[in-house]
Amino acid sequence: QVQLVESGGGLVQPGGSLRLSCVASGRTFSTYGMGWFRQAPGKEREFVAASRPSGSIPVYADSVKGRFTISRDNAKNTVYLQMSSLKPEDMAVYYCAANPTCWGKRVIDYPYWGQGTQVTVSS
């Protein structure tokens, strides 16, 4: 069982930045595929970014490419999502997800989920 705890959400003005953090339990975090997803009211949960178990080239949704950066600190069992140039359409609950052995872009690719953190983009 992997437990995930997100933090860092909040209110930010359009064009602003936020950094989300997700701390995972477990001794083999470096082998986890880690993903960030988001869900806006009335919409399906959608892929945002993923960090492969090897830590190699991250993967992003087209809608956030160039604005968001996913990174991980295996020593701290933590994955981050640095969000810049935020837009109102980025407003959603952001979820961290983990797969102990692989990664993907689909919700079903991840068996473990955090509780979510709200990101509000508004002036």
PDB file of N, CA, C and O in Angstrom, residues 52-106:
ATOM      1  N   ARG A  52       8.695   9.205 -14.934  1.00  0.00           N
ATOM      2  CA  ARG A  52       8.900   7.761 -15.085  1.00  0.00           C
ATOM      3  C   ARG A  52       9.754   7.228 -13.930  1.00  0.00           C
ATOM      4  O   ARG A  52      10.506   7.989 -13.327  1.00  0.00           O
ATOM      5  N   PRO A  53       9.663   5.940 -13.655  1.00  0.00           N
ATOM      6  CA  PRO A  53      10.452   5.374 -12.550  1.00  0.00           C
ATOM      7  C   PRO A  53      11.936   5.658 -12.677  1.00  0.00           C
ATOM      8  O   PRO A  53      12.621   5.869 -11.684  1.00  0.00           O
ATOM      9  N   SER A  54      12.426   5.689 -13.884  1.00  0.00           N
ATOM     10  CA  SER A  54      13.853   5.937 -14.080  1.00  0.00           C
ATOM     11  C   SER A  54      14.218   7.395 -13.891  1.00  0.00           C
ATOM     12  O   SER A  54      15.396   7.741 -13.830  1.00  0.00           O
ATOM     13  N   GLY A  55      13.206   8.246 -13.811  1.00  0.00           N
ATOM     14  CA  GLY A  55      13.478   9.678 -13.708  1.00  0.00           C
ATOM     15  C   GLY A  55      13.906  10.290 -15.017  1.00  0.00           C
ATOM     16  O   GLY A  55      14.380  11.416 -15.051  1.00  0.00           O
ATOM     17  N   SER A  56      13.737   9.544 -16.079  1.00  0.00           N
ATOM     18  CA  SER A  56      14.144  10.061 -17.389  1.00  0.00           C
ATOM     19  C   SER A  56      13.111  11.076 -17.876  1.00  0.00           C
ATOM     20  O   SER A  56      12.266  11.518 -17.121  1.00  0.00           O
ATOM     21  N   ILE A  57      13.174  11.399 -19.135  1.00  0.00           N
ATOM     22  CA  ILE A  57      12.414  12.514 -19.693  1.00  0.00           C
ATOM     23  C   ILE A  57      10.958  12.480 -19.233  1.00  0.00           C
ATOM     24  O   ILE A  57      10.245  11.508 -19.481  1.00  0.00           O
ATOM     25  N   PRO A  58      10.506  13.551 -18.572  1.00  0.00           N
ATOM     26  CA  PRO A  58       9.121  13.578 -18.111  1.00  0.00           C
ATOM     27  C   PRO A  58       8.155  13.757 -19.278  1.00  0.00           C
ATOM     28  O   PRO A  58       8.557  14.114 -20.383  1.00  0.00           O
ATOM     29  N   VAL A  59       6.902  13.517 -18.997  1.00  0.00           N
ATOM     30  CA  VAL A  59       5.856  13.595 -20.014  1.00  0.00           C
ATOM     31  C   VAL A  59       4.804  14.588 -19.544  1.00  0.00           C
ATOM     32  O   VAL A  59       4.436  14.592 -18.368  1.00  0.00           O
ATOM     33  N   TYR A  60       4.321  15.408 -20.470  1.00  0.00           N
ATOM     34  CA  TYR A  60       3.357  16.446 -20.139  1.00  0.00           C
ATOM     35  C   TYR A  60       2.163  16.411 -21.079  1.00  0.00           C
ATOM     36  O   TYR A  60       2.284  16.038 -22.255  1.00  0.00           O
ATOM     37  N   ALA A  61       1.047  16.854 -20.543  1.00  0.00           N
ATOM     38  CA  ALA A  61      -0.097  17.125 -21.404  1.00  0.00           C
ATOM     39  C   ALA A  61       0.213  18.348 -22.253  1.00  0.00           C
ATOM     40  O   ALA A  61       0.920  19.263 -21.802  1.00  0.00           O
ATOM     41  N   ASP A  62      -0.312  18.386 -23.442  1.00  0.00           N
ATOM     42  CA  ASP A  62      -0.043  19.520 -24.333  1.00  0.00           C
ATOM     43  C   ASP A  62      -0.483  20.844 -23.711  1.00  0.00           C
ATOM     44  O   ASP A  62       0.137  21.881 -23.927  1.00  0.00           O
ATOM     45  N   SER A  63      -1.540  20.795 -22.913  1.00  0.00           N
ATOM     46  CA  SER A  63      -2.107  22.016 -22.347  1.00  0.00           C
ATOM     47  C   SER A  63      -1.191  22.672 -21.317  1.00  0.00           C
ATOM     48  O   SER A  63      -1.362  23.854 -21.008  1.00  0.00           O
ATOM     49  N   VAL A  64      -0.228  21.926 -20.785  1.00  0.00           N
ATOM     50  CA  VAL A  64       0.652  22.497 -19.752  1.00  0.00           C
ATOM     51  C   VAL A  64       2.113  22.521 -20.177  1.00  0.00           C
ATOM     52  O   VAL A  64       2.962  23.055 -19.449  1.00  0.00           O
ATOM     53  N   LYS A  65       2.398  21.969 -21.332  1.00  0.00           N
ATOM     54  CA  LYS A  65       3.783  21.897 -21.793  1.00  0.00           C
ATOM     55  C   LYS A  65       4.388  23.292 -21.892  1.00  0.00           C
ATOM     56  O   LYS A  65       3.774  24.214 -22.427  1.00  0.00           O
ATOM     57  N   GLY A  66       5.571  23.441 -21.331  1.00  0.00           N
ATOM     58  CA  GLY A  66       6.248  24.736 -21.331  1.00  0.00           C
ATOM     59  C   GLY A  66       5.892  25.612 -20.150  1.00  0.00           C
ATOM     60  O   GLY A  66       6.553  26.635 -19.909  1.00  0.00           O
ATOM     61  N   ARG A  67       4.857  25.245 -19.410  1.00  0.00           N
ATOM     62  CA  ARG A  67       4.449  26.038 -18.246  1.00  0.00           C
ATOM     63  C   ARG A  67       4.624  25.270 -16.931  1.00  0.00           C
ATOM     64  O   ARG A  67       4.879  25.876 -15.895  1.00  0.00           O
ATOM     65  N   PHE A  68       4.448  23.978 -16.990  1.00  0.00           N
ATOM     66  CA  PHE A  68       4.536  23.127 -15.792  1.00  0.00           C
ATOM     67  C   PHE A  68       5.792  22.260 -15.873  1.00  0.00           C
ATOM     68  O   PHE A  68       6.198  21.831 -16.960  1.00  0.00           O
ATOM     69  N   THR A  69       6.360  21.996 -14.708  1.00  0.00           N
ATOM     70  CA  THR A  69       7.531  21.123 -14.635  1.00  0.00           C
ATOM     71  C   THR A  69       7.350  20.123 -13.511  1.00  0.00           C
ATOM     72  O   THR A  69       7.096  20.511 -12.364  1.00  0.00           O
ATOM     73  N   ILE A  70       7.480  18.846 -13.840  1.00  0.00           N
ATOM     74  CA  ILE A  70       7.433  17.793 -12.834  1.00  0.00           C
ATOM     75  C   ILE A  70       8.864  17.401 -12.490  1.00  0.00           C
ATOM     76  O   ILE A  70       9.728  17.311 -13.370  1.00  0.00           O
ATOM     77  N   SER A  71       9.100  17.199 -11.208  1.00  0.00           N
ATOM     78  CA  SER A  71      10.422  16.764 -10.766  1.00  0.00           C
ATOM     79  C   SER A  71      10.249  15.873  -9.546  1.00  0.00           C
ATOM     80  O   SER A  71       9.174  15.829  -8.946  1.00  0.00           O
ATOM     81  N   ARG A  72      11.315  15.175  -9.197  1.00  0.00           N
ATOM     82  CA  ARG A  72      11.221  14.281  -8.047  1.00  0.00           C
ATOM     83  C   ARG A  72      12.516  14.313  -7.255  1.00  0.00           C
ATOM     84  O   ARG A  72      13.592  14.527  -7.820  1.00  0.00           O
ATOM     85  N   ASP A  73      12.374  14.100  -5.954  1.00  0.00           N
ATOM     86  CA  ASP A  73      13.521  13.962  -5.064  1.00  0.00           C
ATOM     87  C   ASP A  73      13.374  12.597  -4.396  1.00  0.00           C
ATOM     88  O   ASP A  73      12.602  12.447  -3.451  1.00  0.00           O
ATOM     89  N   ASN A  74      14.090  11.631  -4.901  1.00  0.00           N
ATOM     90  CA  ASN A  74      13.938  10.272  -4.396  1.00  0.00           C
ATOM     91  C   ASN A  74      14.391  10.139  -2.944  1.00  0.00           C
ATOM     92  O   ASN A  74      13.882   9.288  -2.209  1.00  0.00           O
ATOM     93  N   ALA A  75      15.315  10.978  -2.527  1.00  0.00           N
ATOM     94  CA  ALA A  75      15.765  10.925  -1.136  1.00  0.00           C
ATOM     95  C   ALA A  75      14.670  11.362  -0.170  1.00  0.00           C
ATOM     96  O   ALA A  75      14.669  10.976   0.998  1.00  0.00           O
ATOM     97  N   LYS A  76      13.745  12.180  -0.668  1.00  0.00           N
ATOM     98  CA  LYS A  76      12.650  12.677   0.165  1.00  0.00           C
ATOM     99  C   LYS A  76      11.318  12.020  -0.167  1.00  0.00           C
ATOM    100  O   LYS A  76      10.289  12.424   0.361  1.00  0.00           O
ATOM    101  N   ASN A  77      11.336  11.045  -1.053  1.00  0.00           N
ATOM    102  CA  ASN A  77      10.089  10.383  -1.471  1.00  0.00           C
ATOM    103  C   ASN A  77       9.054  11.410  -1.940  1.00  0.00           C
ATOM    104  O   ASN A  77       7.855  11.272  -1.647  1.00  0.00           O
ATOM    105  N   THR A  78       9.485  12.401  -2.671  1.00  0.00           N
ATOM    106  CA  THR A  78       8.621  13.517  -3.028  1.00  0.00           C
ATOM    107  C   THR A  78       8.674  13.797  -4.524  1.00  0.00           C
ATOM    108  O   THR A  78       9.748  13.773  -5.131  1.00  0.00           O
ATOM    109  N   VAL A  79       7.497  14.078  -5.065  1.00  0.00           N
ATOM    110  CA  VAL A  79       7.393  14.550  -6.441  1.00  0.00           C
ATOM    111  C   VAL A  79       6.770  15.944  -6.405  1.00  0.00           C
ATOM    112  O   VAL A  79       5.908  16.220  -5.566  1.00  0.00           O
ATOM    113  N   TYR A  80       7.236  16.795  -7.272  1.00  0.00           N
ATOM    114  CA  TYR A  80       6.792  18.183  -7.298  1.00  0.00           C
ATOM    115  C   TYR A  80       6.140  18.502  -8.653  1.00  0.00           C
ATOM    116  O   TYR A  80       6.445  17.879  -9.667  1.00  0.00           O
ATOM    117  N   LEU A  81       5.274  19.484  -8.631  1.00  0.00           N
ATOM    118  CA  LEU A  81       4.742  20.042  -9.856  1.00  0.00           C
ATOM    119  C   LEU A  81       4.856  21.555  -9.744  1.00  0.00           C
ATOM    120  O   LEU A  81       4.115  22.190  -8.992  1.00  0.00           O
ATOM    121  N   GLN A  82       5.812  22.108 -10.462  1.00  0.00           N
ATOM    122  CA  GLN A  82       5.988  23.552 -10.510  1.00  0.00           C
ATOM    123  C   GLN A  82       5.100  24.093 -11.626  1.00  0.00           C
ATOM    124  O   GLN A  82       5.255  23.688 -12.784  1.00  0.00           O
ATOM    125  N   MET A  83       4.202  24.965 -11.257  1.00  0.00           N
ATOM    126  CA  MET A  83       3.245  25.503 -12.221  1.00  0.00           C
ATOM    127  C   MET A  83       3.487  26.995 -12.390  1.00  0.00           C
ATOM    128  O   MET A  83       3.497  27.735 -11.393  1.00  0.00           O
ATOM    129  N   SER A  84       3.681  27.425 -13.609  1.00  0.00           N
ATOM    130  CA  SER A  84       3.930  28.824 -13.905  1.00  0.00           C
ATOM    131  C   SER A  84       2.958  29.299 -14.975  1.00  0.00           C
ATOM    132  O   SER A  84       2.328  28.492 -15.661  1.00  0.00           O
ATOM    133  N   SER A  85       2.874  30.611 -15.114  1.00  0.00           N
ATOM    134  CA  SER A  85       1.974  31.209 -16.112  1.00  0.00           C
ATOM    135  C   SER A  85       0.580  30.606 -16.017  1.00  0.00           C
ATOM    136  O   SER A  85      -0.028  30.224 -17.009  1.00  0.00           O
ATOM    137  N   LEU A  86       0.091  30.522 -14.801  1.00  0.00           N
ATOM    138  CA  LEU A  86      -1.197  29.871 -14.577  1.00  0.00           C
ATOM    139  C   LEU A  86      -2.341  30.621 -15.229  1.00  0.00           C
ATOM    140  O   LEU A  86      -2.350  31.862 -15.269  1.00  0.00           O
ATOM    141  N   LYS A  87      -3.285  29.858 -15.742  1.00  0.00           N
ATOM    142  CA  LYS A  87      -4.447  30.390 -16.428  1.00  0.00           C
ATOM    143  C   LYS A  87      -5.706  29.985 -15.669  1.00  0.00           C
ATOM    144  O   LYS A  87      -5.696  28.987 -14.945  1.00  0.00           O
ATOM    145  N   PRO A  88      -6.793  30.701 -15.856  1.00  0.00           N
ATOM    146  CA  PRO A  88      -8.045  30.303 -15.200  1.00  0.00           C
ATOM    147  C   PRO A  88      -8.435  28.860 -15.527  1.00  0.00           C
ATOM    148  O   PRO A  88      -9.001  28.171 -14.675  1.00  0.00           O
ATOM    149  N   GLU A  89      -8.125  28.415 -16.724  1.00  0.00           N
ATOM    150  CA  GLU A  89      -8.476  27.041 -17.096  1.00  0.00           C
ATOM    151  C   GLU A  89      -7.622  25.982 -16.405  1.00  0.00           C
ATOM    152  O   GLU A  89      -7.901  24.787 -16.523  1.00  0.00           O
ATOM    153  N   ASP A  90      -6.584  26.408 -15.680  1.00  0.00           N
ATOM    154  CA  ASP A  90      -5.799  25.464 -14.881  1.00  0.00           C
ATOM    155  C   ASP A  90      -6.452  25.190 -13.526  1.00  0.00           C
ATOM    156  O   ASP A  90      -5.999  24.317 -12.788  1.00  0.00           O
ATOM    157  N   MET A  91      -7.472  25.943 -13.196  1.00  0.00           N
ATOM    158  CA  MET A  91      -8.123  25.790 -11.904  1.00  0.00           C
ATOM    159  C   MET A  91      -8.787  24.428 -11.814  1.00  0.00           C
ATOM    160  O   MET A  91      -9.590  24.041 -12.670  1.00  0.00           O
ATOM    161  N   ALA A  92      -8.436  23.682 -10.759  1.00  0.00           N
ATOM    162  CA  ALA A  92      -8.925  22.317 -10.584  1.00  0.00           C
ATOM    163  C   ALA A  92      -8.410  21.776  -9.257  1.00  0.00           C
ATOM    164  O   ALA A  92      -7.580  22.413  -8.596  1.00  0.00           O
ATOM    165  N   VAL A  93      -8.894  20.603  -8.914  1.00  0.00           N
ATOM    166  CA  VAL A  93      -8.271  19.826  -7.844  1.00  0.00           C
ATOM    167  C   VAL A  93      -7.162  19.004  -8.486  1.00  0.00           C
ATOM    168  O   VAL A  93      -7.408  18.290  -9.466  1.00  0.00           O
ATOM    169  N   TYR A  94      -5.984  19.108  -7.948  1.00  0.00           N
ATOM    170  CA  TYR A  94      -4.829  18.398  -8.489  1.00  0.00           C
ATOM    171  C   TYR A  94      -4.534  17.176  -7.622  1.00  0.00           C
ATOM    172  O   TYR A  94      -4.461  17.283  -6.391  1.00  0.00           O
ATOM    173  N   TYR A  95      -4.346  16.059  -8.293  1.00  0.00           N
ATOM    174  CA  TYR A  95      -4.111  14.791  -7.616  1.00  0.00           C
ATOM    175  C   TYR A  95      -2.749  14.222  -7.994  1.00  0.00           C
ATOM    176  O   TYR A  95      -2.356  14.238  -9.166  1.00  0.00           O
ATOM    177  N   CYS A  96      -2.100  13.676  -7.004  1.00  0.00           N
ATOM    178  CA  CYS A  96      -0.871  12.926  -7.192  1.00  0.00           C
ATOM    179  C   CYS A  96      -1.233  11.444  -7.267  1.00  0.00           C
ATOM    180  O   CYS A  96      -2.144  10.995  -6.561  1.00  0.00           O
ATOM    181  N   ALA A  97      -0.543  10.716  -8.116  1.00  0.00           N
ATOM    182  CA  ALA A  97      -0.821   9.294  -8.272  1.00  0.00           C
ATOM    183  C   ALA A  97       0.476   8.511  -8.398  1.00  0.00           C
ATOM    184  O   ALA A  97       1.473   9.047  -8.883  1.00  0.00           O
ATOM    185  N   ALA A  98       0.432   7.256  -7.979  1.00  0.00           N
ATOM    186  CA  ALA A  98       1.633   6.422  -7.996  1.00  0.00           C
ATOM    187  C   ALA A  98       1.364   5.036  -8.529  1.00  0.00           C
ATOM    188  O   ALA A  98       0.288   4.461  -8.293  1.00  0.00           O
ATOM    189  N   ASN A  99       2.334   4.539  -9.267  1.00  0.00           N
ATOM    190  CA  ASN A  99       2.360   3.139  -9.670  1.00  0.00           C
ATOM    191  C   ASN A  99       3.733   2.602  -9.279  1.00  0.00           C
ATOM    192  O   ASN A  99       4.730   3.144  -9.708  1.00  0.00           O
ATOM    193  N   PRO A 100       3.772   1.568  -8.455  1.00  0.00           N
ATOM    194  CA  PRO A 100       5.055   1.089  -7.933  1.00  0.00           C
ATOM    195  C   PRO A 100       6.053   0.606  -8.974  1.00  0.00           C
ATOM    196  O   PRO A 100       7.248   0.522  -8.670  1.00  0.00           O
ATOM    197  N   THR A 101       5.603   0.331 -10.184  1.00  0.00           N
ATOM    198  CA  THR A 101       6.543  -0.259 -11.136  1.00  0.00           C
ATOM    199  C   THR A 101       6.571   0.370 -12.519  1.00  0.00           C
ATOM    200  O   THR A 101       7.506   0.128 -13.273  1.00  0.00           O
ATOM    201  N   CYS A 102       5.560   1.155 -12.851  1.00  0.00           N
ATOM    202  CA  CYS A 102       5.559   1.732 -14.196  1.00  0.00           C
ATOM    203  C   CYS A 102       4.821   3.053 -14.167  1.00  0.00           C
ATOM    204  O   CYS A 102       4.587   3.617 -13.100  1.00  0.00           O
ATOM    205  N   TRP A 103       4.474   3.562 -15.322  1.00  0.00           N
ATOM    206  CA  TRP A 103       3.806   4.852 -15.388  1.00  0.00           C
ATOM    207  C   TRP A 103       2.859   4.860 -16.562  1.00  0.00           C
ATOM    208  O   TRP A 103       2.821   3.938 -17.368  1.00  0.00           O
ATOM    209  N   GLY A 104       2.068   5.930 -16.658  1.00  0.00           N
ATOM    210  CA  GLY A 104       1.170   6.044 -17.792  1.00  0.00           C
ATOM    211  C   GLY A 104       0.487   7.391 -17.802  1.00  0.00           C
ATOM    212  O   GLY A 104       0.753   8.245 -16.951  1.00  0.00           O
ATOM    213  N   LYS A 105      -0.407   7.565 -18.764  1.00  0.00           N
ATOM    214  CA  LYS A 105      -1.154   8.809 -18.884  1.00  0.00           C
ATOM    215  C   LYS A 105      -2.626   8.637 -18.535  1.00  0.00           C
ATOM    216  O   LYS A 105      -3.389   9.596 -18.585  1.00  0.00           O
ATOM    217  N   ARG A 106      -3.017   7.436 -18.211  1.00  0.00           N
ATOM    218  CA  ARG A 106      -4.419   7.176 -17.932  1.00  0.00           C
ATOM    219  C   ARG A 106      -4.659   7.045 -16.438  1.00  0.00           C
ATOM    220  O   ARG A 106      -3.781   6.582 -15.701  1.00  0.00           O
TER     221      ARG A 106
END
